[in-house]
Amino acid sequence: KVDFMPQIASEINFLENKRNSFTEIELTRGLAINDKRCLEALYDMYCGSLFGIIKRILKDEEVSEDVLQETFVKIWQCFRLYDSSKGRLFTWMANLARNLALDKLKSKSYRNSMLNDKLSDLEPTVDHQFQIKCNPETIGVREMVMSLKPEHKAIVDLVYYRGFTHAEAAEELNIPIGTLKTRMRLAVNQLRKFFN
């Protein structure tokens, strides 16, 4: 009677050690027969590169991680569509990742999540991007600002009227940036009450 356990254990160890050194041909053969070890090796070998492609498109790390997972699920489910005569495995996977990232970018849920960005975070970007010059005196905003608490009024003056960044304003007022942002949010909320 032959004991196959040592031989099987030896093969498992060999495959575990080899996990990151599969050739493209070995990976394609393994994935074609749904070998999960090949998918794990594929993930280990290419997740960084594919994540880079996705993140360049989406910019958001958390959303990019989700799309990376979707990419590997799609690779696993649709591997039968891969044709090695039309290109390398990485090129096919990179195109899948890119297309999924672009789909996410165009999706309604992603666009809605981007709308939830705080207005106070976007306003300086919009001002600089479009070179917007506003004259708050013409609509009575200056008077509304004058009614704010002195510590809030100083922040609004520096950031909105004098063009300081949050970091520059925090340095000018000698307060932590977190405190500045909290006071800024309180000031903006108080100003909103005038318009409601």
PDB file of C-alpha atoms in Angstrom:
ATOM      1  CA  LYS A   1       0.000   0.000   0.000  1.00  0.00           C
ATOM      2  CA  VAL A   2       1.471   3.359  -1.101  1.00  0.00           C
ATOM      3  CA  ASP A   3       1.178   6.418   1.132  1.00  0.00           C
ATOM      4  CA  PHE A   4       0.401   9.437  -1.078  1.00  0.00           C
ATOM      5  CA  MET A   5       0.209  11.994   1.771  1.00  0.00           C
ATOM      6  CA  PRO A   6       3.899  13.012   1.714  1.00  0.00           C
ATOM      7  CA  GLN A   7       3.735  13.433  -2.067  1.00  0.00           C
ATOM      8  CA  ILE A   8       0.522  15.530  -1.871  1.00  0.00           C
ATOM      9  CA  ALA A   9       1.989  17.669   0.935  1.00  0.00           C
ATOM     10  CA  SER A  10       5.122  18.181  -1.151  1.00  0.00           C
ATOM     11  CA  GLU A  11       3.060  19.298  -4.166  1.00  0.00           C
ATOM     12  CA  ILE A  12       1.007  21.708  -2.023  1.00  0.00           C
ATOM     13  CA  ASN A  13       4.204  23.238  -0.602  1.00  0.00           C
ATOM     14  CA  PHE A  14       5.634  23.522  -4.120  1.00  0.00           C
ATOM     15  CA  LEU A  15       2.498  25.290  -5.347  1.00  0.00           C
ATOM     16  CA  GLU A  16       2.386  27.624  -2.340  1.00  0.00           C
ATOM     17  CA  ASN A  17       6.015  28.622  -2.904  1.00  0.00           C
ATOM     18  CA  LYS A  18       5.364  29.035  -6.586  1.00  0.00           C
ATOM     19  CA  ARG A  19       2.263  31.176  -6.094  1.00  0.00           C
ATOM     20  CA  ASN A  20       3.991  34.417  -7.068  1.00  0.00           C
ATOM     21  CA  SER A  21       6.099  32.904  -9.811  1.00  0.00           C
ATOM     22  CA  PHE A  22       3.511  31.518 -12.212  1.00  0.00           C
ATOM     23  CA  THR A  23       4.237  32.237 -15.840  1.00  0.00           C
ATOM     24  CA  GLU A  24       1.522  33.842 -17.932  1.00  0.00           C
ATOM     25  CA  ILE A  25       0.912  30.527 -19.689  1.00  0.00           C
ATOM     26  CA  GLU A  26       0.539  28.693 -16.359  1.00  0.00           C
ATOM     27  CA  LEU A  27      -1.836  31.371 -15.091  1.00  0.00           C
ATOM     28  CA  THR A  28      -4.019  31.233 -18.206  1.00  0.00           C
ATOM     29  CA  ARG A  29      -4.166  27.444 -18.082  1.00  0.00           C
ATOM     30  CA  GLY A  30      -5.009  27.463 -14.373  1.00  0.00           C
ATOM     31  CA  LEU A  31      -7.647  30.157 -14.715  1.00  0.00           C
ATOM     32  CA  ALA A  32      -9.217  28.307 -17.662  1.00  0.00           C
ATOM     33  CA  ILE A  33      -9.896  25.340 -15.344  1.00  0.00           C
ATOM     34  CA  ASN A  34     -10.981  27.582 -12.409  1.00  0.00           C
ATOM     35  CA  ASP A  35      -7.898  26.909 -10.280  1.00  0.00           C
ATOM     36  CA  LYS A  36      -8.313  29.244  -7.294  1.00  0.00           C
ATOM     37  CA  ARG A  37      -4.579  29.163  -6.575  1.00  0.00           C
ATOM     38  CA  CYS A  38      -3.993  30.792  -9.939  1.00  0.00           C
ATOM     39  CA  LEU A  39      -6.525  33.510  -9.130  1.00  0.00           C
ATOM     40  CA  GLU A  40      -4.751  34.136  -5.810  1.00  0.00           C
ATOM     41  CA  ALA A  41      -1.405  34.298  -7.602  1.00  0.00           C
ATOM     42  CA  LEU A  42      -2.894  36.593 -10.223  1.00  0.00           C
ATOM     43  CA  TYR A  43      -4.156  38.891  -7.470  1.00  0.00           C
ATOM     44  CA  ASP A  44      -0.792  38.915  -5.690  1.00  0.00           C
ATOM     45  CA  MET A  45       1.068  39.640  -8.916  1.00  0.00           C
ATOM     46  CA  TYR A  46      -1.197  42.286 -10.455  1.00  0.00           C
ATOM     47  CA  CYS A  47      -3.370  43.930  -7.799  1.00  0.00           C
ATOM     48  CA  GLY A  48      -0.955  46.858  -7.347  1.00  0.00           C
ATOM     49  CA  SER A  49      -0.769  47.651 -11.050  1.00  0.00           C
ATOM     50  CA  LEU A  50      -4.515  47.360 -11.597  1.00  0.00           C
ATOM     51  CA  PHE A  51      -5.225  49.461  -8.498  1.00  0.00           C
ATOM     52  CA  GLY A  52      -2.955  52.172  -9.925  1.00  0.00           C
ATOM     53  CA  ILE A  53      -4.920  52.228 -13.195  1.00  0.00           C
ATOM     54  CA  ILE A  54      -8.242  52.423 -11.358  1.00  0.00           C
ATOM     55  CA  LYS A  55      -7.134  55.095  -8.869  1.00  0.00           C
ATOM     56  CA  ARG A  56      -5.811  57.355 -11.627  1.00  0.00           C
ATOM     57  CA  ILE A  57      -9.338  57.420 -13.048  1.00  0.00           C
ATOM     58  CA  LEU A  58     -11.409  57.589  -9.850  1.00  0.00           C
ATOM     59  CA  LYS A  59      -9.034  59.444  -7.479  1.00  0.00           C
ATOM     60  CA  ASP A  60     -10.903  58.066  -4.434  1.00  0.00           C
ATOM     61  CA  GLU A  61      -9.039  55.259  -2.660  1.00  0.00           C
ATOM     62  CA  GLU A  62     -12.042  53.522  -1.105  1.00  0.00           C
ATOM     63  CA  VAL A  63     -14.056  53.495  -4.341  1.00  0.00           C
ATOM     64  CA  SER A  64     -10.945  52.331  -6.220  1.00  0.00           C
ATOM     65  CA  GLU A  65     -10.558  49.373  -3.848  1.00  0.00           C
ATOM     66  CA  ASP A  66     -14.168  48.378  -4.515  1.00  0.00           C
ATOM     67  CA  VAL A  67     -13.621  48.557  -8.266  1.00  0.00           C
ATOM     68  CA  LEU A  68     -10.428  46.500  -7.904  1.00  0.00           C
ATOM     69  CA  GLN A  69     -12.457  43.749  -6.216  1.00  0.00           C
ATOM     70  CA  GLU A  70     -15.070  43.959  -8.983  1.00  0.00           C
ATOM     71  CA  THR A  71     -12.265  43.652 -11.527  1.00  0.00           C
ATOM     72  CA  PHE A  72     -10.975  40.387 -10.062  1.00  0.00           C
ATOM     73  CA  VAL A  73     -14.495  38.980  -9.790  1.00  0.00           C
ATOM     74  CA  LYS A  74     -15.035  39.826 -13.454  1.00  0.00           C
ATOM     75  CA  ILE A  75     -11.677  38.276 -14.421  1.00  0.00           C
ATOM     76  CA  TRP A  76     -12.698  35.084 -12.626  1.00  0.00           C
ATOM     77  CA  GLN A  77     -16.206  34.986 -14.078  1.00  0.00           C
ATOM     78  CA  CYS A  78     -15.343  36.024 -17.639  1.00  0.00           C
ATOM     79  CA  PHE A  79     -11.970  34.412 -18.141  1.00  0.00           C
ATOM     80  CA  ARG A  80     -13.369  32.271 -20.956  1.00  0.00           C
ATOM     81  CA  LEU A  81     -13.550  35.502 -23.015  1.00  0.00           C
ATOM     82  CA  TYR A  82      -9.792  36.037 -22.818  1.00  0.00           C
ATOM     83  CA  ASP A  83      -8.057  35.252 -26.110  1.00  0.00           C
ATOM     84  CA  SER A  84      -4.272  35.030 -25.825  1.00  0.00           C
ATOM     85  CA  SER A  85      -3.924  35.468 -29.607  1.00  0.00           C
ATOM     86  CA  LYS A  86      -5.309  39.008 -29.277  1.00  0.00           C
ATOM     87  CA  GLY A  87      -2.945  40.198 -26.551  1.00  0.00           C
ATOM     88  CA  ARG A  88      -1.231  39.600 -23.258  1.00  0.00           C
ATOM     89  CA  LEU A  89      -3.125  38.673 -20.118  1.00  0.00           C
ATOM     90  CA  PHE A  90      -2.143  41.890 -18.320  1.00  0.00           C
ATOM     91  CA  THR A  91      -3.395  44.023 -21.219  1.00  0.00           C
ATOM     92  CA  TRP A  92      -6.762  42.267 -21.099  1.00  0.00           C
ATOM     93  CA  MET A  93      -6.993  42.709 -17.303  1.00  0.00           C
ATOM     94  CA  ALA A  94      -5.892  46.353 -17.527  1.00  0.00           C
ATOM     95  CA  ASN A  95      -8.647  47.030 -20.068  1.00  0.00           C
ATOM     96  CA  LEU A  96     -11.208  45.354 -17.787  1.00  0.00           C
ATOM     97  CA  ALA A  97     -10.045  47.462 -14.825  1.00  0.00           C
ATOM     98  CA  ARG A  98     -10.069  50.652 -16.905  1.00  0.00           C
ATOM     99  CA  ASN A  99     -13.551  49.967 -18.282  1.00  0.00           C
ATOM    100  CA  LEU A 100     -14.979  49.176 -14.838  1.00  0.00           C
ATOM    101  CA  ALA A 101     -13.421  52.367 -13.426  1.00  0.00           C
ATOM    102  CA  LEU A 102     -14.879  54.430 -16.283  1.00  0.00           C
ATOM    103  CA  ASP A 103     -18.284  52.792 -15.758  1.00  0.00           C
ATOM    104  CA  LYS A 104     -18.105  53.706 -12.074  1.00  0.00           C
ATOM    105  CA  LEU A 105     -17.073  57.273 -12.945  1.00  0.00           C
ATOM    106  CA  LYS A 106     -20.131  57.624 -15.207  1.00  0.00           C
ATOM    107  CA  SER A 107     -22.524  55.941 -12.761  1.00  0.00           C
ATOM    108  CA  LYS A 108     -25.267  57.956 -11.134  1.00  0.00           C
ATOM    109  CA  SER A 109     -24.373  56.722  -7.632  1.00  0.00           C
ATOM    110  CA  TYR A 110     -20.751  57.869  -8.019  1.00  0.00           C
ATOM    111  CA  ARG A 111     -21.774  61.284  -9.353  1.00  0.00           C
ATOM    112  CA  ASN A 112     -24.250  61.680  -6.476  1.00  0.00           C
ATOM    113  CA  SER A 113     -21.553  60.799  -3.949  1.00  0.00           C
ATOM    114  CA  MET A 114     -19.348  63.500  -5.465  1.00  0.00           C
ATOM    115  CA  LEU A 115     -22.175  66.030  -5.018  1.00  0.00           C
ATOM    116  CA  ASN A 116     -22.021  65.376  -1.299  1.00  0.00           C
ATOM    117  CA  ASP A 117     -18.636  67.076  -1.032  1.00  0.00           C
ATOM    118  CA  LYS A 118     -18.786  69.997   1.331  1.00  0.00           C
ATOM    119  CA  LEU A 119     -19.332  73.331  -0.363  1.00  0.00           C
ATOM    120  CA  SER A 120     -16.699  74.934   1.838  1.00  0.00           C
ATOM    121  CA  ASP A 121     -14.117  72.437   0.514  1.00  0.00           C
ATOM    122  CA  LEU A 122     -15.020  73.115  -3.105  1.00  0.00           C
ATOM    123  CA  GLU A 123     -15.446  76.887  -3.062  1.00  0.00           C
ATOM    124  CA  PRO A 124     -11.735  77.879  -3.091  1.00  0.00           C
ATOM    125  CA  THR A 125     -11.126  75.368  -5.903  1.00  0.00           C
ATOM    126  CA  VAL A 126     -13.951  76.829  -7.986  1.00  0.00           C
ATOM    127  CA  ASP A 127     -12.781  80.390  -7.349  1.00  0.00           C
ATOM    128  CA  HIS A 128      -9.239  79.624  -8.455  1.00  0.00           C
ATOM    129  CA  GLN A 129     -10.272  77.450 -11.371  1.00  0.00           C
ATOM    130  CA  PHE A 130     -12.672  79.952 -12.922  1.00  0.00           C
ATOM    131  CA  GLN A 131     -11.035  83.164 -11.656  1.00  0.00           C
ATOM    132  CA  ILE A 132     -14.313  84.273 -10.097  1.00  0.00           C
ATOM    133  CA  LYS A 133     -14.295  87.752  -8.574  1.00  0.00           C
ATOM    134  CA  CYS A 134     -17.262  88.488  -6.400  1.00  0.00           C
ATOM    135  CA  ASN A 135     -18.412  91.731  -4.885  1.00  0.00           C
ATOM    136  CA  PRO A 136     -20.177  90.721  -1.673  1.00  0.00           C
ATOM    137  CA  GLU A 137     -21.030  94.351  -0.787  1.00  0.00           C
ATOM    138  CA  THR A 138     -23.591  94.460  -3.601  1.00  0.00           C
ATOM    139  CA  ILE A 139     -25.764  91.762  -2.043  1.00  0.00           C
ATOM    140  CA  GLY A 140     -25.425  92.602   1.638  1.00  0.00           C
ATOM    141  CA  VAL A 141     -23.217  89.684   2.620  1.00  0.00           C
ATOM    142  CA  ARG A 142     -20.665  91.997   4.261  1.00  0.00           C
ATOM    143  CA  GLU A 143     -23.328  93.145   6.732  1.00  0.00           C
ATOM    144  CA  MET A 144     -24.265  89.530   7.471  1.00  0.00           C
ATOM    145  CA  VAL A 145     -20.617  88.674   8.120  1.00  0.00           C
ATOM    146  CA  MET A 146     -20.318  91.642  10.487  1.00  0.00           C
ATOM    147  CA  SER A 147     -23.032  90.045  12.667  1.00  0.00           C
ATOM    148  CA  LEU A 148     -20.918  86.901  13.243  1.00  0.00           C
ATOM    149  CA  LYS A 149     -18.886  86.243  16.375  1.00  0.00           C
ATOM    150  CA  PRO A 150     -15.459  87.925  16.134  1.00  0.00           C
ATOM    151  CA  GLU A 151     -13.562  84.605  15.831  1.00  0.00           C
ATOM    152  CA  HIS A 152     -15.860  83.498  12.978  1.00  0.00           C
ATOM    153  CA  LYS A 153     -15.764  86.900  11.280  1.00  0.00           C
ATOM    154  CA  ALA A 154     -11.937  86.859  11.253  1.00  0.00           C
ATOM    155  CA  ILE A 155     -11.864  83.467   9.521  1.00  0.00           C
ATOM    156  CA  VAL A 156     -14.445  84.452   6.893  1.00  0.00           C
ATOM    157  CA  ASP A 157     -12.543  87.660   6.233  1.00  0.00           C
ATOM    158  CA  LEU A 158      -9.233  85.853   5.725  1.00  0.00           C
ATOM    159  CA  VAL A 159     -10.542  82.936   3.665  1.00  0.00           C
ATOM    160  CA  TYR A 160     -13.338  84.495   1.587  1.00  0.00           C
ATOM    161  CA  TYR A 161     -12.357  88.141   1.266  1.00  0.00           C
ATOM    162  CA  ARG A 162      -8.567  88.043   1.378  1.00  0.00           C
ATOM    163  CA  GLY A 163      -8.049  84.681  -0.370  1.00  0.00           C
ATOM    164  CA  PHE A 164      -6.077  82.859   2.329  1.00  0.00           C
ATOM    165  CA  THR A 165      -5.985  79.059   2.231  1.00  0.00           C
ATOM    166  CA  HIS A 166      -7.235  77.237   5.331  1.00  0.00           C
ATOM    167  CA  ALA A 167      -3.633  76.500   6.346  1.00  0.00           C
ATOM    168  CA  GLU A 168      -2.556  80.137   5.846  1.00  0.00           C
ATOM    169  CA  ALA A 169      -5.554  81.419   7.809  1.00  0.00           C
ATOM    170  CA  ALA A 170      -4.872  78.983  10.672  1.00  0.00           C
ATOM    171  CA  GLU A 171      -1.259  80.166  10.786  1.00  0.00           C
ATOM    172  CA  GLU A 172      -2.283  83.842  10.659  1.00  0.00           C
ATOM    173  CA  LEU A 173      -4.746  83.364  13.537  1.00  0.00           C
ATOM    174  CA  ASN A 174      -2.373  81.046  15.412  1.00  0.00           C
ATOM    175  CA  ILE A 175      -4.971  78.277  15.808  1.00  0.00           C
ATOM    176  CA  PRO A 176      -4.961  74.603  14.766  1.00  0.00           C
ATOM    177  CA  ILE A 177      -6.374  73.943  11.285  1.00  0.00           C
ATOM    178  CA  GLY A 178      -9.055  71.656  12.772  1.00  0.00           C
ATOM    179  CA  THR A 179     -10.280  74.515  14.963  1.00  0.00           C
ATOM    180  CA  LEU A 180     -10.294  76.836  11.962  1.00  0.00           C
ATOM    181  CA  LYS A 181     -12.377  74.391   9.920  1.00  0.00           C
ATOM    182  CA  THR A 182     -14.851  73.914  12.778  1.00  0.00           C
ATOM    183  CA  ARG A 183     -15.260  77.658  13.208  1.00  0.00           C
ATOM    184  CA  MET A 184     -15.558  78.090   9.447  1.00  0.00           C
ATOM    185  CA  ARG A 185     -18.340  75.497   9.317  1.00  0.00           C
ATOM    186  CA  LEU A 186     -20.160  77.233  12.186  1.00  0.00           C
ATOM    187  CA  ALA A 187     -19.810  80.594  10.410  1.00  0.00           C
ATOM    188  CA  VAL A 188     -21.125  79.210   7.118  1.00  0.00           C
ATOM    189  CA  ASN A 189     -24.061  77.570   8.916  1.00  0.00           C
ATOM    190  CA  GLN A 190     -24.876  80.875  10.616  1.00  0.00           C
ATOM    191  CA  LEU A 191     -24.748  82.710   7.279  1.00  0.00           C
ATOM    192  CA  ARG A 192     -27.040  80.117   5.695  1.00  0.00           C
ATOM    193  CA  LYS A 193     -29.713  81.012   8.250  1.00  0.00           C
ATOM    194  CA  PHE A 194     -29.960  84.459   6.649  1.00  0.00           C
ATOM    195  CA  PHE A 195     -30.998  82.885   3.368  1.00  0.00           C
ATOM    196  CA  ASN A 196     -33.556  80.425   4.797  1.00  0.00           C
TER     197      ASN A 196
END
